[in-house]
Structures are given as C-alpha cells and as structure tokens.
XYZ file of C-alpha atoms in Angstrom:
396
model
C -28.167 28.521 111.210
C -25.635 25.643 111.188
C -26.717 22.145 112.153
C -24.574 22.313 115.280
C -26.083 25.630 116.412
C -29.578 24.449 115.619
C -29.013 21.351 117.716
C -27.695 23.465 120.582
C -30.689 25.811 120.360
C -33.048 22.857 120.392
C -31.471 21.458 123.547
C -31.600 24.824 125.254
C -35.255 25.183 124.354
C -35.981 21.733 125.706
C -34.180 22.488 128.940
C -35.952 25.779 129.509
C -39.407 24.883 128.248
C -40.120 22.900 131.392
C -38.449 25.419 133.644
C -40.975 28.220 133.242
C -39.954 31.483 134.880
C -36.683 30.989 136.701
C -34.472 33.132 138.888
C -31.220 34.527 137.592
C -28.038 34.447 139.677
C -25.786 35.930 137.010
C -25.415 39.269 138.791
C -24.588 37.820 142.198
C -20.974 37.983 143.415
C -18.389 35.283 142.923
C -18.468 32.300 145.255
C -15.294 30.596 146.418
C -15.258 26.808 146.568
C -14.110 27.125 150.177
C -17.246 29.151 150.952
C -19.710 26.544 149.687
C -22.544 26.111 152.158
C -21.975 22.697 153.761
C -24.846 22.622 156.202
C -27.675 20.279 157.138
C -30.751 20.706 154.947
C -33.253 21.226 157.737
C -31.385 22.682 160.725
C -28.710 24.541 158.711
C -26.167 23.282 161.221
C -22.674 23.299 159.662
C -21.180 19.926 158.857
C -17.682 19.391 160.344
C -15.431 19.831 157.302
C -11.879 18.514 157.628
C -8.915 18.140 155.291
C -6.470 15.275 154.954
C -3.230 15.042 152.959
C -2.833 12.172 150.486
C 0.923 11.386 150.448
C 0.427 7.746 149.393
C -1.708 8.745 146.418
C 0.759 11.491 145.477
C 3.644 9.016 145.536
C 1.647 6.390 143.649
C 0.908 8.773 140.774
C 4.179 10.690 140.732
C 2.811 13.998 142.006
C 5.422 16.509 143.155
C 3.022 18.194 145.600
C 0.848 16.260 148.051
C -2.818 17.210 147.557
C -5.330 17.553 150.352
C -8.840 16.154 150.226
C -11.781 17.730 152.071
C -14.348 15.575 153.814
C -17.130 15.606 156.367
C -16.970 13.168 159.290
C -20.078 12.770 161.458
C -19.922 10.366 164.432
C -22.147 7.341 164.714
C -24.230 6.249 167.667
C -21.327 4.462 169.333
C -17.728 3.283 168.901
C -18.876 0.221 166.970
C -21.104 2.099 164.535
C -20.761 1.110 160.897
C -19.324 3.770 158.573
C -20.953 4.800 155.311
C -18.689 6.725 152.904
C -20.501 8.897 150.349
C -18.821 9.613 146.990
C -20.275 12.285 144.693
C -20.633 12.361 140.915
C -19.024 14.318 138.087
C -19.092 18.092 138.405
C -20.518 17.960 141.922
C -19.358 17.687 145.528
C -20.401 16.108 148.808
C -23.387 18.421 149.240
C -25.163 16.441 146.500
C -25.783 13.892 149.287
C -27.551 16.555 151.343
C -30.714 14.472 151.745
C -28.722 11.469 153.000
C -25.919 12.573 155.344
C -27.973 13.615 158.367
C -30.574 10.939 157.651
C -27.963 8.176 157.799
C -26.393 9.614 160.938
C -29.825 9.597 162.565
C -29.956 5.880 161.778
C -26.852 5.453 163.938
C -24.172 5.235 161.259
C -20.892 7.094 161.196
C -21.109 9.240 158.069
C -18.143 10.300 155.951
C -18.648 12.275 152.738
C -15.749 13.217 150.483
C -14.933 15.924 147.995
C -12.875 14.011 145.461
C -9.656 15.629 144.204
C -10.584 18.427 141.798
C -14.012 19.042 143.326
C -15.677 20.983 146.115
C -13.322 22.122 148.857
C -10.556 19.668 147.937
C -7.361 20.674 146.154
C -7.553 20.704 142.362
C -4.090 19.673 141.189
C -3.428 19.564 137.467
C -1.069 16.606 137.987
C -3.731 14.269 139.413
C -4.750 11.577 136.857
C -8.537 11.963 137.359
C -9.201 8.329 136.494
C -11.734 6.351 138.491
C -8.886 4.183 139.752
C -6.985 7.207 141.064
C -10.190 8.511 142.659
C -10.708 5.138 144.345
C -7.117 5.159 145.608
C -7.683 8.588 147.156
C -10.798 7.293 148.937
C -8.932 4.201 150.135
C -6.124 6.331 151.552
C -8.649 8.412 153.469
C -10.369 5.265 154.784
C -7.045 3.735 155.848
C -5.766 6.952 157.428
C -8.932 7.343 159.484
C -8.762 3.706 160.554
C -12.180 2.833 159.153
C -12.745 -0.902 158.825
C -14.729 -2.158 155.846
C -17.078 0.790 155.271
C -20.170 0.768 153.115
C -19.471 2.824 149.993
C -22.304 4.896 148.529
C -21.516 6.347 145.109
C -23.561 8.467 142.718
C -22.887 8.320 138.959
C -19.108 8.879 138.661
C -18.906 8.039 142.364
C -20.576 4.741 141.528
C -17.878 3.874 138.988
C -15.241 4.958 141.513
C -16.839 2.708 144.153
C -16.899 -0.226 141.736
C -13.201 0.223 140.946
C -12.514 0.259 144.694
C -14.572 -2.910 145.231
C -12.914 -4.784 142.347
C -9.347 -3.964 143.391
C -9.713 -3.879 147.180
C -12.433 -6.460 147.971
C -11.352 -6.834 151.598
C -11.585 -3.096 152.301
C -15.362 -2.619 152.194
C -18.519 -4.418 153.289
C -21.212 -3.288 150.819
C -22.003 -0.998 147.887
C -24.904 1.401 147.389
C -24.831 2.665 143.797
C -27.074 5.554 142.766
C -27.419 5.856 138.969
C -23.886 4.490 138.623
C -21.593 5.081 135.701
C -19.389 2.229 134.568
C -21.898 -0.135 132.939
C -22.243 1.579 129.562
C -20.091 0.464 126.627
C -18.079 3.115 124.767
C -16.162 2.418 121.565
C -12.780 3.972 120.892
C -14.460 6.394 118.487
C -16.851 7.517 121.204
C -13.979 7.960 123.634
C -12.236 10.142 121.087
C -15.436 12.169 120.740
C -15.453 12.837 124.481
C -11.860 14.020 124.245
C -12.737 16.383 121.394
C -15.879 18.033 122.721
C -14.749 18.527 126.306
C -12.523 21.498 127.082
C -12.153 23.968 129.912
C -13.531 26.685 127.649
C -16.550 24.493 126.877
C -17.356 24.346 130.593
C -16.458 27.961 131.408
C -18.547 29.359 128.554
C -21.803 27.742 129.630
C -24.484 30.485 129.865
C -26.826 30.505 132.834
C -29.677 29.309 130.620
C -27.692 26.190 129.690
C -26.913 25.516 133.354
C -30.612 25.717 134.198
C -31.400 23.385 131.326
C -28.719 20.820 132.082
C -29.174 20.696 135.851
C -32.943 20.923 136.026
C -33.866 19.107 132.824
C -30.938 16.705 132.652
C -30.888 15.545 136.270
C -34.334 16.017 137.806
C -37.943 15.053 137.249
C -39.233 16.541 140.522
C -37.708 19.999 140.636
C -38.605 22.170 143.636
C -37.500 25.627 144.817
C -35.280 24.308 147.598
C -32.986 22.857 144.944
C -32.124 26.238 143.446
C -28.830 26.222 145.347
C -27.628 23.832 142.628
C -27.992 26.610 140.055
C -26.864 29.487 142.232
C -23.656 27.843 143.369
C -22.738 26.663 139.865
C -23.302 30.136 138.372
C -21.398 31.976 141.076
C -18.512 29.475 141.191
C -17.802 30.277 137.536
C -16.508 33.674 138.698
C -14.105 32.096 141.197
C -10.356 32.169 140.403
C -10.328 28.443 141.216
C -12.877 27.637 138.515
C -10.244 27.074 135.814
C -8.728 24.256 137.874
C -12.181 22.811 138.519
C -13.041 22.944 134.805
C -9.784 21.192 133.953
C -10.569 18.489 136.521
C -13.935 17.952 134.824
C -12.322 17.626 131.405
C -9.824 15.049 132.623
C -12.490 13.185 134.589
C -14.809 12.862 131.593
C -12.006 11.091 129.768
C -11.434 8.868 132.791
C -15.143 8.041 132.962
C -15.381 7.048 129.323
C -12.439 4.676 129.705
C -14.521 2.319 131.828
C -13.453 -1.004 130.302
C -11.662 -2.074 133.490
C -14.758 -1.715 135.645
C -17.185 -2.994 133.032
C -15.037 -6.044 132.323
C -14.567 -6.967 135.984
C -18.024 -6.564 137.501
C -18.053 -10.284 138.267
C -15.228 -9.651 140.752
C -17.432 -7.594 143.086
C -17.830 -9.799 146.156
C -19.857 -7.614 148.536
C -23.631 -7.046 148.763
C -24.560 -4.460 146.144
C -27.622 -2.254 145.740
C -28.234 -0.380 142.481
C -30.875 2.371 142.587
C -31.776 4.287 139.438
C -34.493 6.571 138.116
C -36.589 5.247 135.248
C -36.541 8.735 133.679
C -32.765 9.186 133.840
C -31.796 11.457 130.922
C -28.017 10.982 131.214
C -27.664 7.181 131.181
C -27.381 5.941 128.511
C -25.435 8.870 127.118
C -28.038 10.946 125.222
C -25.606 12.113 122.545
C -24.184 8.708 121.690
C -26.639 5.959 122.519
C -30.337 5.297 122.369
C -32.355 3.029 124.587
C -33.548 3.153 128.169
C -31.697 3.365 131.444
C -33.207 0.063 132.502
C -31.167 -1.915 129.975
C -27.875 -0.398 131.170
C -28.679 -0.993 134.839
C -29.905 -4.526 134.212
C -26.620 -5.257 132.466
C -24.677 -4.098 135.518
C -26.889 -5.947 137.990
C -26.702 -9.169 135.993
C -22.887 -9.121 136.046
C -22.449 -8.318 139.763
C -23.058 -11.459 141.844
C -26.275 -11.124 143.852
C -26.802 -7.421 143.079
C -30.194 -5.988 143.972
C -31.733 -3.593 141.437
C -34.312 -0.974 142.477
C -36.021 1.212 139.859
C -37.413 4.507 141.143
C -40.379 5.203 138.899
C -40.479 8.687 137.383
C -37.174 9.784 138.934
C -34.171 11.360 137.225
C -30.425 10.873 137.206
C -29.638 12.581 140.514
C -32.032 10.141 142.120
C -30.866 10.701 145.709
C -31.953 14.360 145.533
C -34.802 13.959 143.054
C -36.617 11.266 145.057
C -34.901 11.324 148.475
C -37.627 9.598 150.501
C -37.823 6.566 148.246
C -34.071 6.403 147.800
C -33.428 6.579 151.545
C -36.020 3.910 152.307
C -34.378 1.494 149.868
C -30.857 2.342 151.060
C -31.698 2.099 154.774
C -33.247 -1.350 154.382
C -30.368 -2.642 152.278
C -27.552 -1.289 154.481
C -29.278 -2.587 157.595
C -29.455 -6.091 156.126
C -25.922 -5.939 154.720
C -24.406 -4.828 158.026
C -26.348 -7.533 159.869
C -24.992 -10.189 157.527
C -28.427 -11.052 156.170
C -27.433 -10.755 152.491
C -25.755 -13.754 150.937
C -23.595 -13.036 147.904
C -23.385 -15.964 145.477
C -20.013 -17.628 145.201
C -17.754 -15.645 142.897
C -15.607 -17.302 140.222
C -12.324 -18.820 141.359
C -10.550 -16.091 143.279
C -7.694 -14.479 141.415
C -6.129 -11.077 141.425
C -7.937 -8.572 139.249
C -5.903 -7.387 136.263
C -4.267 -3.987 136.381
C -6.680 -1.220 135.332
C -4.698 -0.457 132.182
C -4.529 -4.083 131.038
C -7.138 -5.402 128.573
C -9.649 -7.683 130.273
C -10.385 -9.704 127.151
C -9.366 -9.813 123.513
C -10.889 -6.931 121.585
C -11.945 -6.783 117.981
C -11.863 -2.978 118.049
C -8.833 -1.121 116.688
C -6.300 -0.468 119.442
C -5.144 2.735 117.769
C -7.784 5.336 117.012
C -5.999 6.576 113.912
C -7.820 9.493 112.294
C -10.143 11.419 114.566
C -13.840 10.568 114.183
C -16.507 13.158 113.443
C -17.361 15.387 116.450
C -20.474 13.341 117.236
C -20.663 9.659 116.258
C -23.935 8.855 114.563
C -25.342 12.372 114.532
C -24.412 15.954 113.826
C -24.082 18.699 116.363
C -22.395 18.908 119.754
C -23.825 18.963 123.272
C -24.949 22.207 124.835
C -22.193 23.808 126.911
C -22.629 22.888 130.553
C -24.713 19.794 129.943
C -22.069 17.093 130.013
C -20.240 17.866 133.278
C -23.284 17.312 135.487
C -23.638 13.541 136.149
C-alpha cells in the first residue's frame, strides 16, 4: 500500500473507531438543497426562508448574472430590537446555527441567518469570487438592503473570517462580533496555499465515501456526538446525489483557496474596533490545520485575541470545532452574556491605533520575506507525505 493510501486508511480508521455502529444513508434518495429542513430544533416549526438579489455585489465583482442569497429573518421583541446576523462556516449552511437561532430570538433579538453564496439554499454561481471579502460584501449588501443598523455579527469558522473582514473594512456597519472557532488567525505560507490549491478539487469532494463523511463530521468537528446530530450526515450524503452538488463542490474548492489567503484579515486584526468575543473548543481538531501545522488551538486563538483590541477569549473545555452545536448550552450562555453587555454599551474597547483606512484586501499589509511567486509547485503535503481523506477538509 502506498504511503498516501496508508495515511488515508489511518485517518478513516481514526474517524470510525470512535463512531461505533453507525447508520447508513447511502441508499436514501437524493436531497435537493432547496428541500433542506430549515426548522426549529424543538418545535419543528419552519423558519421563514427568504431570498434577496445581490445586484451591488454582482456589479462589484463583474458578474453577468445577479445571484440571490437565501436567509432566515425572525422578528425581535419590538421595533428597537437589536439584530444578530449568523454566518455559517465552510461546507455548511445556516442550519449549523440550529441551537442558537430560536434561543437568541427568545432573548428578544431579531435573528437573521444567511446562506452564503454557493451554500445552502442560495445560488451557487461559478463567477462569484468566493473570497472572504466577497462573502463579507454579500452580507453587507443584505444588511443594507434590509435596513439593519449596526448588527451583531456571529460567525463560525469561515464565517468568523468573513465577519472579521467585514469588521475591518466596514467598522461603522456593526456593533459587535461573536466568533465561534474562527478562521483567519492561522498563518499559511505560499507553499501551504499552493498545497490547498492542489489537493482540493470538485472530484475530491464528490468522491468522498459515506465512511469518510462520518469520520470527518463526527470525529473532525465534535467531541459530544449524539443521535440528534445525525441530520448532519444524512443531509451531506443525500445532497451528493443532487444535480446542484457540482456547483456546491466547486464553491467549496474556491472557498478553501479564499480561506487560506487570509493575510488581509490576519494582518489587520488591530483595526477591529467593536467588542469581540472569541469562543473555541479546547479539543478542536481542525484549527490549527491538522495536515500542515502542529500545536494546540489555544495558541492560535490567543494570537487572534491578543491582536484584536479588548477581545474576550472563552475556552470551552472538551469541545470540538463546531462548538456552537457540540456544546450549545455553554456556548449560548457565553454569547448571551457578551451580546447583552455589548448592546448595553458596557464593554469598553481600548483605543485603536490612529484611525486610517484599511488597505485593500489584495494589497500587502507589511513587507514579506517570503517569495512573491510560488515558482515550482511544492510537494502535495508540506512537511509530511500523504493527502487528507476525501471529505475531511470541506467541513469547517
């Protein structure tokens, strides 16, 4: 057996060894993205799903066709209720905030949750850039179109990096950040970015066997798996049979490249001027990237918190990457307390450096000693042999 196949087999074994006997959904019929079950966790009441065109974003990025973005909009306790906008992570959709949407509405907030372009019930245009900056611009257009003033942004993983890009470039268009296991803090070299570009393909995602999906979702994202989370597996397996899955897989491929090019966010964290909460699981298996970097999640999150003025860091002991679903009670308690204080104006953010416009996302934030041109392609995996198990990477 080749080194690469042996490595893949080892990862599969690791993912399934803790899973025990699991259900198979491979023989169930195809599931359309439009038929995803967007309902409340307890009552099963449908969430009000709407769609909104994004003409400003289309014009900004030279798209010939205006895409539409799906979202859920749940009213607050009154006309003056604060709005919390939830932004999902890579490979997922707004339902990954299932333990938060109704809970936040019950606290009196207006709740908006988005399916970013390429994901969930939103359009999946091949011409969309799928950078975190483009994602943030799509969210801003939705916020502006709906007339929402200075919402709180809550972002998980990729959604965290998207929220940070939004906060850096549009500091007057939000009031606070809640970041759940956020991407954007980890350093990637140009060689590592080239590795991402090499290993990720639509075929890589489409060819993931059900066993790999079980391993990556359950083992890679959770420490407290329970039967009521099996919808994560079922929907992913059945969506693979959907005609729209090719477009979704392509969106994932492009987004992974956008995520790895995080120098803009990482180099401008000091420009975040709103109260910021960072919540992470101490047993996160996806940050730092398990195929490229060693170390613990704590170091990455401490780096981010130390560079964002006044950021509050909360470690959820024994919790995994998808911390808002893995440990929902603890996550919600921390988020409720923080948002309440932020909305009330009880959180003082230290004075930021002299105010100046943030550089354009594609401009270097500081001189770099790394080669600006990658030249020859690096080995498939920097620092080790083998490639990740299909289906593992597009789950943050």
